[in-house]
mmCIF file with all atom_site columns, C-alpha atoms in Angstrom:
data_model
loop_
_atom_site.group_PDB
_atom_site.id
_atom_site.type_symbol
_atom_site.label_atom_id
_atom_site.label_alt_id
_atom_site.label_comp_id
_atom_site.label_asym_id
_atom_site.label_entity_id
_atom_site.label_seq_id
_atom_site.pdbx_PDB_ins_code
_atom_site.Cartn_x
_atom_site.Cartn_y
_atom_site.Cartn_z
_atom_site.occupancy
_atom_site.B_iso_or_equiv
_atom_site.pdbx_formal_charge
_atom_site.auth_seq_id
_atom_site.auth_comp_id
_atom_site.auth_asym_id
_atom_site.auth_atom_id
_atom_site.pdbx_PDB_model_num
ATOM 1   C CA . UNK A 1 1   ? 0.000   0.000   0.000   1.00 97.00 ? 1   UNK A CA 1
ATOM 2   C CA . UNK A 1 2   ? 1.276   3.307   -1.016  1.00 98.00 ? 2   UNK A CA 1
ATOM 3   C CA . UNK A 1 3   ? -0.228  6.405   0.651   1.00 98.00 ? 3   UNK A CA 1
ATOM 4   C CA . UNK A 1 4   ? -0.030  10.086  0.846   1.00 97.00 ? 4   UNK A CA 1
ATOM 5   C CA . UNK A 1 5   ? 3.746   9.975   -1.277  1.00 97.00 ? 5   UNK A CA 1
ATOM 6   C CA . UNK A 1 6   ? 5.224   13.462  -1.586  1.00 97.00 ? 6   UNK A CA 1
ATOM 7   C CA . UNK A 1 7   ? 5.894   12.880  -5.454  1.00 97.00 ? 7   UNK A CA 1
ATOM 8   C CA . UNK A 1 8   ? 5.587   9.702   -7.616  1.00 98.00 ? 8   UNK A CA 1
ATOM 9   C CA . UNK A 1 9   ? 4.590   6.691   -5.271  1.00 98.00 ? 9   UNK A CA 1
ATOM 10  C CA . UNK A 1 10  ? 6.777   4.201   -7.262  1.00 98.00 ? 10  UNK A CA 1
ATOM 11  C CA . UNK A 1 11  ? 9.125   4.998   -9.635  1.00 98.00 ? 11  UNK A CA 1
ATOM 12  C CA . UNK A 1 12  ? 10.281  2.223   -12.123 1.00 98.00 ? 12  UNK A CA 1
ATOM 13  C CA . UNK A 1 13  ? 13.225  2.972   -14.814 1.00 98.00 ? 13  UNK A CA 1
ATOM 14  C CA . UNK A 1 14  ? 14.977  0.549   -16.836 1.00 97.00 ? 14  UNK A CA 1
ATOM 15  C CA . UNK A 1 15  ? 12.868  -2.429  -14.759 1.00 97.00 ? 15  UNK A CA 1
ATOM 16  C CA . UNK A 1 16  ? 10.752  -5.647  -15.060 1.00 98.00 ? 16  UNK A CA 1
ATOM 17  C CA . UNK A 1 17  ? 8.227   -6.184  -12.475 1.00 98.00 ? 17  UNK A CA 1
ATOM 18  C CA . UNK A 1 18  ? 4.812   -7.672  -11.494 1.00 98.00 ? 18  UNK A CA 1
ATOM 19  C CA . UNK A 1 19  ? 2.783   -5.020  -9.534  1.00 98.00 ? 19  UNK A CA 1
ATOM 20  C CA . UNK A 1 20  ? -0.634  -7.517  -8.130  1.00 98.00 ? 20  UNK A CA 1
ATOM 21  C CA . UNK A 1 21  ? -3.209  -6.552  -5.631  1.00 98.00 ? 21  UNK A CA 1
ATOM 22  C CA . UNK A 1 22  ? -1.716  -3.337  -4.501  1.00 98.00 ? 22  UNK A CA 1
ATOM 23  C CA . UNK A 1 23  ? -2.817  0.733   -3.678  1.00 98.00 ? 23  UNK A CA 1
ATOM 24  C CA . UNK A 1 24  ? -1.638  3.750   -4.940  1.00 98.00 ? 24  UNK A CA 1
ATOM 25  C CA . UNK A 1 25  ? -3.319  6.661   -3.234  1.00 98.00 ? 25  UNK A CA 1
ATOM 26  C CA . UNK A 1 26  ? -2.887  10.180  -2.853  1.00 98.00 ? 26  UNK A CA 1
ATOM 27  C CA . UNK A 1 27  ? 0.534   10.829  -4.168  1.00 98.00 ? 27  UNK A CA 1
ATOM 28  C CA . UNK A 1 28  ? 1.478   14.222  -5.120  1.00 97.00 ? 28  UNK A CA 1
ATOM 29  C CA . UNK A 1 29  ? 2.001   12.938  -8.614  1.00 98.00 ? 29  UNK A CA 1
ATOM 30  C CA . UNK A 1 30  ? 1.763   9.626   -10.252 1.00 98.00 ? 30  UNK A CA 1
ATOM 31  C CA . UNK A 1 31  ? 0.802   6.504   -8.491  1.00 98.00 ? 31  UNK A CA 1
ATOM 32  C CA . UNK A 1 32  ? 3.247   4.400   -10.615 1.00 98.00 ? 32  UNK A CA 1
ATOM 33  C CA . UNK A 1 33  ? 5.632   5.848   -12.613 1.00 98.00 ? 33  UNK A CA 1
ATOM 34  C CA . UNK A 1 34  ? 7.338   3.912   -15.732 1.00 98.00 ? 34  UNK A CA 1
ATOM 35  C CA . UNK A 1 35  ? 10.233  4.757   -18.268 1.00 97.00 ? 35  UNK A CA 1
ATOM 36  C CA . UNK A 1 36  ? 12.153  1.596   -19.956 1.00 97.00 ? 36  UNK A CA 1
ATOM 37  C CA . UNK A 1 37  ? 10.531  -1.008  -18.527 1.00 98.00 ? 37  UNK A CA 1
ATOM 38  C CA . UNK A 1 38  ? 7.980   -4.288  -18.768 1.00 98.00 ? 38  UNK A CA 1
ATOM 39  C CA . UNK A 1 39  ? 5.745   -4.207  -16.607 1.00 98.00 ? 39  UNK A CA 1
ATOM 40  C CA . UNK A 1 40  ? 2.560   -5.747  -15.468 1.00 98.00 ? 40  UNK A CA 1
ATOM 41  C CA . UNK A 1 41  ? -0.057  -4.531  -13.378 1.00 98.00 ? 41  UNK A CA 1
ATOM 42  C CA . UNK A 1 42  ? -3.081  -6.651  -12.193 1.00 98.00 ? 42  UNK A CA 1
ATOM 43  C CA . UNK A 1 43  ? -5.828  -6.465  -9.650  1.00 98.00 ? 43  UNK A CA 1
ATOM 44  C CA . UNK A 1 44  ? -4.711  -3.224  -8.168  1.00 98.00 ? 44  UNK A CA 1
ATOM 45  C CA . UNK A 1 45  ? -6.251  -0.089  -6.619  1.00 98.00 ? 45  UNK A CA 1
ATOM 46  C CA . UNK A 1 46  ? -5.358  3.796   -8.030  1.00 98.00 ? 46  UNK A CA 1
ATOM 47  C CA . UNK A 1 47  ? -7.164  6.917   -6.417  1.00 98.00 ? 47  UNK A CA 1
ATOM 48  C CA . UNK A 1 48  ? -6.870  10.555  -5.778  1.00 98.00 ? 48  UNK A CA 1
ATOM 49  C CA . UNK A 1 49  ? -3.265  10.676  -7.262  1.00 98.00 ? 49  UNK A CA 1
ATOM 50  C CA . UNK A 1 50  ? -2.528  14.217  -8.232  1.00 95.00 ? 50  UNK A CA 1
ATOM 51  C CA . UNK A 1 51  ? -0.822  13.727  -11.823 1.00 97.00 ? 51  UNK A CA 1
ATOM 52  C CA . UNK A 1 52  ? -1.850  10.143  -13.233 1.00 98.00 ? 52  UNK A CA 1
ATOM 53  C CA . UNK A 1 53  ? -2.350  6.657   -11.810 1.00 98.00 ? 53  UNK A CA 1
ATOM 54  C CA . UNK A 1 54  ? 0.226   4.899   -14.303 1.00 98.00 ? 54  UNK A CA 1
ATOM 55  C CA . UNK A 1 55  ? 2.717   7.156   -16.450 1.00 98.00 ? 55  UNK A CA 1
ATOM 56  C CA . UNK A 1 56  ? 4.255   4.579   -18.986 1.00 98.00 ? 56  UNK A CA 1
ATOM 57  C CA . UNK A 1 57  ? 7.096   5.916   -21.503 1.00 96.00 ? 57  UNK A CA 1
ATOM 58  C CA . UNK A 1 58  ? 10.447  6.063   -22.649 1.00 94.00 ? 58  UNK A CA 1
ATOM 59  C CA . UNK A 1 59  ? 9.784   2.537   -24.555 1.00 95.00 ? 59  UNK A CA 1
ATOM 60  C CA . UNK A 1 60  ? 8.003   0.585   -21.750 1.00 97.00 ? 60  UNK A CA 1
ATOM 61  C CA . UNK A 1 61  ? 5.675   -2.473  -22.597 1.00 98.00 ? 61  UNK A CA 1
ATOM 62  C CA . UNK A 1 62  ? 2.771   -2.107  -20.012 1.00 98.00 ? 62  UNK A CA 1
ATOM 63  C CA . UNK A 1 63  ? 0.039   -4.770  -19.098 1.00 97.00 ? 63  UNK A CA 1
ATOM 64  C CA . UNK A 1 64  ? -2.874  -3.436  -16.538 1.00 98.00 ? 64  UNK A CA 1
ATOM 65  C CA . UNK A 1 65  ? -5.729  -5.862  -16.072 1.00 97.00 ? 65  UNK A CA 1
ATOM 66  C CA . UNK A 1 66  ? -7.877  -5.583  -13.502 1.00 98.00 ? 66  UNK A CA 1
ATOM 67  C CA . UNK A 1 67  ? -7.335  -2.466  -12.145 1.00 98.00 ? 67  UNK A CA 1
ATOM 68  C CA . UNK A 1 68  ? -9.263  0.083   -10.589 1.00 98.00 ? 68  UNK A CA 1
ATOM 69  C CA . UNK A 1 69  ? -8.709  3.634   -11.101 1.00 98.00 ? 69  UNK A CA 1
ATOM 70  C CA . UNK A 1 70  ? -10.934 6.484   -9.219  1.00 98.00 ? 70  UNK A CA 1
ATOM 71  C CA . UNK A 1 71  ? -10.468 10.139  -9.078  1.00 98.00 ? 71  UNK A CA 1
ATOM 72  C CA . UNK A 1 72  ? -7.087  10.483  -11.004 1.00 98.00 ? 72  UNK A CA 1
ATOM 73  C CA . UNK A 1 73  ? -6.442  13.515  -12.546 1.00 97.00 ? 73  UNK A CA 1
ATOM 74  C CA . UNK A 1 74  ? -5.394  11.056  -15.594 1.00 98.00 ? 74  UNK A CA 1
ATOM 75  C CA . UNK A 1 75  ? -5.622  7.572   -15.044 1.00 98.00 ? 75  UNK A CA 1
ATOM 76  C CA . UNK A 1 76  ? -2.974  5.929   -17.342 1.00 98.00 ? 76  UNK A CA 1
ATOM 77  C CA . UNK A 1 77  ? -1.043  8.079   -19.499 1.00 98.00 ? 77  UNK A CA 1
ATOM 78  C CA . UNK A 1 78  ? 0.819   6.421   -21.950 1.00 98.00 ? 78  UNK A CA 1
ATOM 79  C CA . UNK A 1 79  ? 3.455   8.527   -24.389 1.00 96.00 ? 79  UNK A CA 1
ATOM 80  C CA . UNK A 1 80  ? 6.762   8.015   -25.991 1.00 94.00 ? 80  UNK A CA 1
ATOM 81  C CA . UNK A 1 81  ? 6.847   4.622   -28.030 1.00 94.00 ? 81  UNK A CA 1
ATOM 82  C CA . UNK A 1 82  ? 5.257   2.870   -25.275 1.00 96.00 ? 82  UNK A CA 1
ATOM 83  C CA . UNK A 1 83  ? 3.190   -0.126  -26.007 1.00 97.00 ? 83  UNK A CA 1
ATOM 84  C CA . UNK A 1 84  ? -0.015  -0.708  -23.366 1.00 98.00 ? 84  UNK A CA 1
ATOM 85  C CA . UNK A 1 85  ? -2.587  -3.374  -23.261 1.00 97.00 ? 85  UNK A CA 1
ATOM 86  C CA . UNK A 1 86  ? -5.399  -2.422  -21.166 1.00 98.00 ? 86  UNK A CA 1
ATOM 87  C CA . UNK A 1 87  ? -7.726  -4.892  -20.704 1.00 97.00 ? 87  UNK A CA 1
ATOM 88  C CA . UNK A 1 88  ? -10.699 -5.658  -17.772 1.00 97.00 ? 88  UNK A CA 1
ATOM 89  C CA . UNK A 1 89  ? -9.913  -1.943  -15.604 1.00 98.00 ? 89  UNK A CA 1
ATOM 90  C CA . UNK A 1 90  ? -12.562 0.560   -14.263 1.00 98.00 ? 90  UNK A CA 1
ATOM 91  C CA . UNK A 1 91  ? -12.455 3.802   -14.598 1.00 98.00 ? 91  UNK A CA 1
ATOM 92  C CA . UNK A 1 92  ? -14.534 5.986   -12.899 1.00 98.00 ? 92  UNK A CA 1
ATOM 93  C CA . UNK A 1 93  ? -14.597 9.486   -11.770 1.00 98.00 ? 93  UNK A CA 1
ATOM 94  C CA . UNK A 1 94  ? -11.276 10.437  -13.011 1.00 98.00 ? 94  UNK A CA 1
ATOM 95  C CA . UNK A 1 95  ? -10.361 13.485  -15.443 1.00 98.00 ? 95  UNK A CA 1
ATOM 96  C CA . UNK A 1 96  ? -8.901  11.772  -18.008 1.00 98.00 ? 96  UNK A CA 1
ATOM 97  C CA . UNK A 1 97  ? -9.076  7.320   -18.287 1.00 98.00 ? 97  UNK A CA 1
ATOM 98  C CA . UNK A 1 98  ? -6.503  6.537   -20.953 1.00 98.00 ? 98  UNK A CA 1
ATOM 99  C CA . UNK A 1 99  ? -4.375  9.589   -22.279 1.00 98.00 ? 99  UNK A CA 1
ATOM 100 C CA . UNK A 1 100 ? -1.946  8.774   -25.122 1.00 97.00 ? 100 UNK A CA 1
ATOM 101 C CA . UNK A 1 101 ? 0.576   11.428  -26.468 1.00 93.00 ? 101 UNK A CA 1
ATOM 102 C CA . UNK A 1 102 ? 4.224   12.401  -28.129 1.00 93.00 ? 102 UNK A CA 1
ATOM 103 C CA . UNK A 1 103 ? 5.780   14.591  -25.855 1.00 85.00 ? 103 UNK A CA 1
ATOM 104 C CA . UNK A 1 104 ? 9.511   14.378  -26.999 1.00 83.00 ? 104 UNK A CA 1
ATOM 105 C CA . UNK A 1 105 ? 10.466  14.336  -30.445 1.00 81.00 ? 105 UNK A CA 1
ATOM 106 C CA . UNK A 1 106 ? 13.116  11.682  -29.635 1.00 83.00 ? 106 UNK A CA 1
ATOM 107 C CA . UNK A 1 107 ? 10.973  9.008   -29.532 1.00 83.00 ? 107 UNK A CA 1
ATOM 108 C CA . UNK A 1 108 ? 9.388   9.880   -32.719 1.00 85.00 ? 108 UNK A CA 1
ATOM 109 C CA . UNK A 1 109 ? 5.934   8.236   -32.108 1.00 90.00 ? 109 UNK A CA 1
ATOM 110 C CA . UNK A 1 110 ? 3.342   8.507   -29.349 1.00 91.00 ? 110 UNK A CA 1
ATOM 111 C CA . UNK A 1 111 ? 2.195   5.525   -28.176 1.00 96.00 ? 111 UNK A CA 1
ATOM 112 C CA . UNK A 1 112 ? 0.368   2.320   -29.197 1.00 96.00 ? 112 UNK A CA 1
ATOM 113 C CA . UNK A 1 113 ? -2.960  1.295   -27.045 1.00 97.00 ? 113 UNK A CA 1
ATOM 114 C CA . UNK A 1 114 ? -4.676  -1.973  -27.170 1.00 96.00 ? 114 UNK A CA 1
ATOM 115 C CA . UNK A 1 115 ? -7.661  -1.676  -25.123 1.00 97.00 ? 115 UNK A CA 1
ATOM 116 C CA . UNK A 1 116 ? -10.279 -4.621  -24.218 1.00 96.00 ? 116 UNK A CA 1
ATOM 117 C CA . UNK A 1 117 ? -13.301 -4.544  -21.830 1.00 96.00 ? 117 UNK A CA 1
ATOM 118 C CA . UNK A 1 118 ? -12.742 -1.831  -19.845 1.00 98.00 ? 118 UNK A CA 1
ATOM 119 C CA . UNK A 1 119 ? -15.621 -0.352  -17.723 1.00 98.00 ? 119 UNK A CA 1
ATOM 120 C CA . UNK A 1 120 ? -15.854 3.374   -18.287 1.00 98.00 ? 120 UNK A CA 1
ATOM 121 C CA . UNK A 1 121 ? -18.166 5.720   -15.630 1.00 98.00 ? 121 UNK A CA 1
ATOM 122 C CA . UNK A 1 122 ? -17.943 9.813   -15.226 1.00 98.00 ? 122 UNK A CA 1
ATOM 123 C CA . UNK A 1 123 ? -14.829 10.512  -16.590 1.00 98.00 ? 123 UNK A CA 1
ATOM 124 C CA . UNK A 1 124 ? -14.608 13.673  -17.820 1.00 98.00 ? 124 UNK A CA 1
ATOM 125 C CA . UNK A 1 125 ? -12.742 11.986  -21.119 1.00 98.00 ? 125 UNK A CA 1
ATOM 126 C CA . UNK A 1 126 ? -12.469 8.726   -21.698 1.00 98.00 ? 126 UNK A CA 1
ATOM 127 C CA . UNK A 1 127 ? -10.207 8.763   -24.061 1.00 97.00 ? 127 UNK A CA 1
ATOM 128 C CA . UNK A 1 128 ? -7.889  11.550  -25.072 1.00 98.00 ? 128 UNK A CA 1
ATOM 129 C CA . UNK A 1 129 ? -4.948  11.199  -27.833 1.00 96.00 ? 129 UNK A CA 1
ATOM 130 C CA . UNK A 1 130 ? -2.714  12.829  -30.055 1.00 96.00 ? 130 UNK A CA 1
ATOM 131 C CA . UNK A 1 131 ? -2.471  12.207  -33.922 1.00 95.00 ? 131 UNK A CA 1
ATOM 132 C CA . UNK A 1 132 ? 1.027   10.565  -33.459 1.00 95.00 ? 132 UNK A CA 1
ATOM 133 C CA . UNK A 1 133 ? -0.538  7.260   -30.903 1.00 96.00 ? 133 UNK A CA 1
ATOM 134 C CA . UNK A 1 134 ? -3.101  4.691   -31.968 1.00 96.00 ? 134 UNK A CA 1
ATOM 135 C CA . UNK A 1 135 ? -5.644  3.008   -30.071 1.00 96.00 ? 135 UNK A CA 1
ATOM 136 C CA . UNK A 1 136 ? -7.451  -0.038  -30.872 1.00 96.00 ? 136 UNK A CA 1
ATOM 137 C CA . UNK A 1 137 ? -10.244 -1.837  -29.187 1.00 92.00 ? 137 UNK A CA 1
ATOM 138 C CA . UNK A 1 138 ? -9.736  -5.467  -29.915 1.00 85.00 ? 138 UNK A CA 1
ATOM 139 C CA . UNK A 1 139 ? -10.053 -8.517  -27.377 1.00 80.00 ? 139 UNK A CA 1
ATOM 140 C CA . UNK A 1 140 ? -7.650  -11.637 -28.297 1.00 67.00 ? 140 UNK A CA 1
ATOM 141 C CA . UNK A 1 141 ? -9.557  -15.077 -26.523 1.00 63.00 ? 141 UNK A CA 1
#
């Protein structure tokens, strides 16, 4: 359980992890920060961060499933040739669900979203991208 963090909860660079049945709550900033990394997140529990829940970029290969996100200013933001799959998460309440962008030209693409089943309730957006990402609703059995 992560609570009340000055900043960015957890911060992951250059890492491969499994992140299952955890909190992120009230940080300053993100909830779980990501740059270079594989990751996957399952059956965890993002609120009230100020900045996002998940910030994936710099190349990372993401995987939330079952994930609840409530009250984020941005749930997941995913930027910077990052590849997400976001399958089976609820998002309610929060600003912005599932943000995709280029911020830095180095990367030269935004990022690429494969979304499946996701439960989506008061956001102000649901979905918000740029026109260098891609998103893609598509559920593999």
């Amino acid at each position: 359980k992560f609570d009340l963090a000055n900043m960015d909860a957890v911060d992951l660079d250059m890492s491969q992890a499994t992140i299952d049945t955890s909190q992120f709550t009230r940080s300053g900033n993100d909830g779980l920060d990501l740059m270079g990394s594989e990751i996957v997140v399952t059956n965890s529990y993002f609120s009230n961060n100020g900045d996002k829940g998940i910030s994936a970029g710099e190349d990372t290969n993401l995987l939330s499933q079952s994930n609840t996100f409530n009250k984020n200013s941005i749930a997941i933001e995913v930027k910077e040739k990052t590849r997400a799959t976001i399958q089976g998460n609820k998002f309610s309440d929060n600003q912005v669900a599932i943000h995709l962008y280029k911020k830095n030209w180095y990367y030269g693409v935004g990022a690429d979203v494969l979304t499946c089943d996701n439960e989506m309730t008061e956001n102000t957006l649901d979905i918000e991208k740029d026109k260098h990402s891609s998103i893609t609703e598509h559920c593999v059995p």
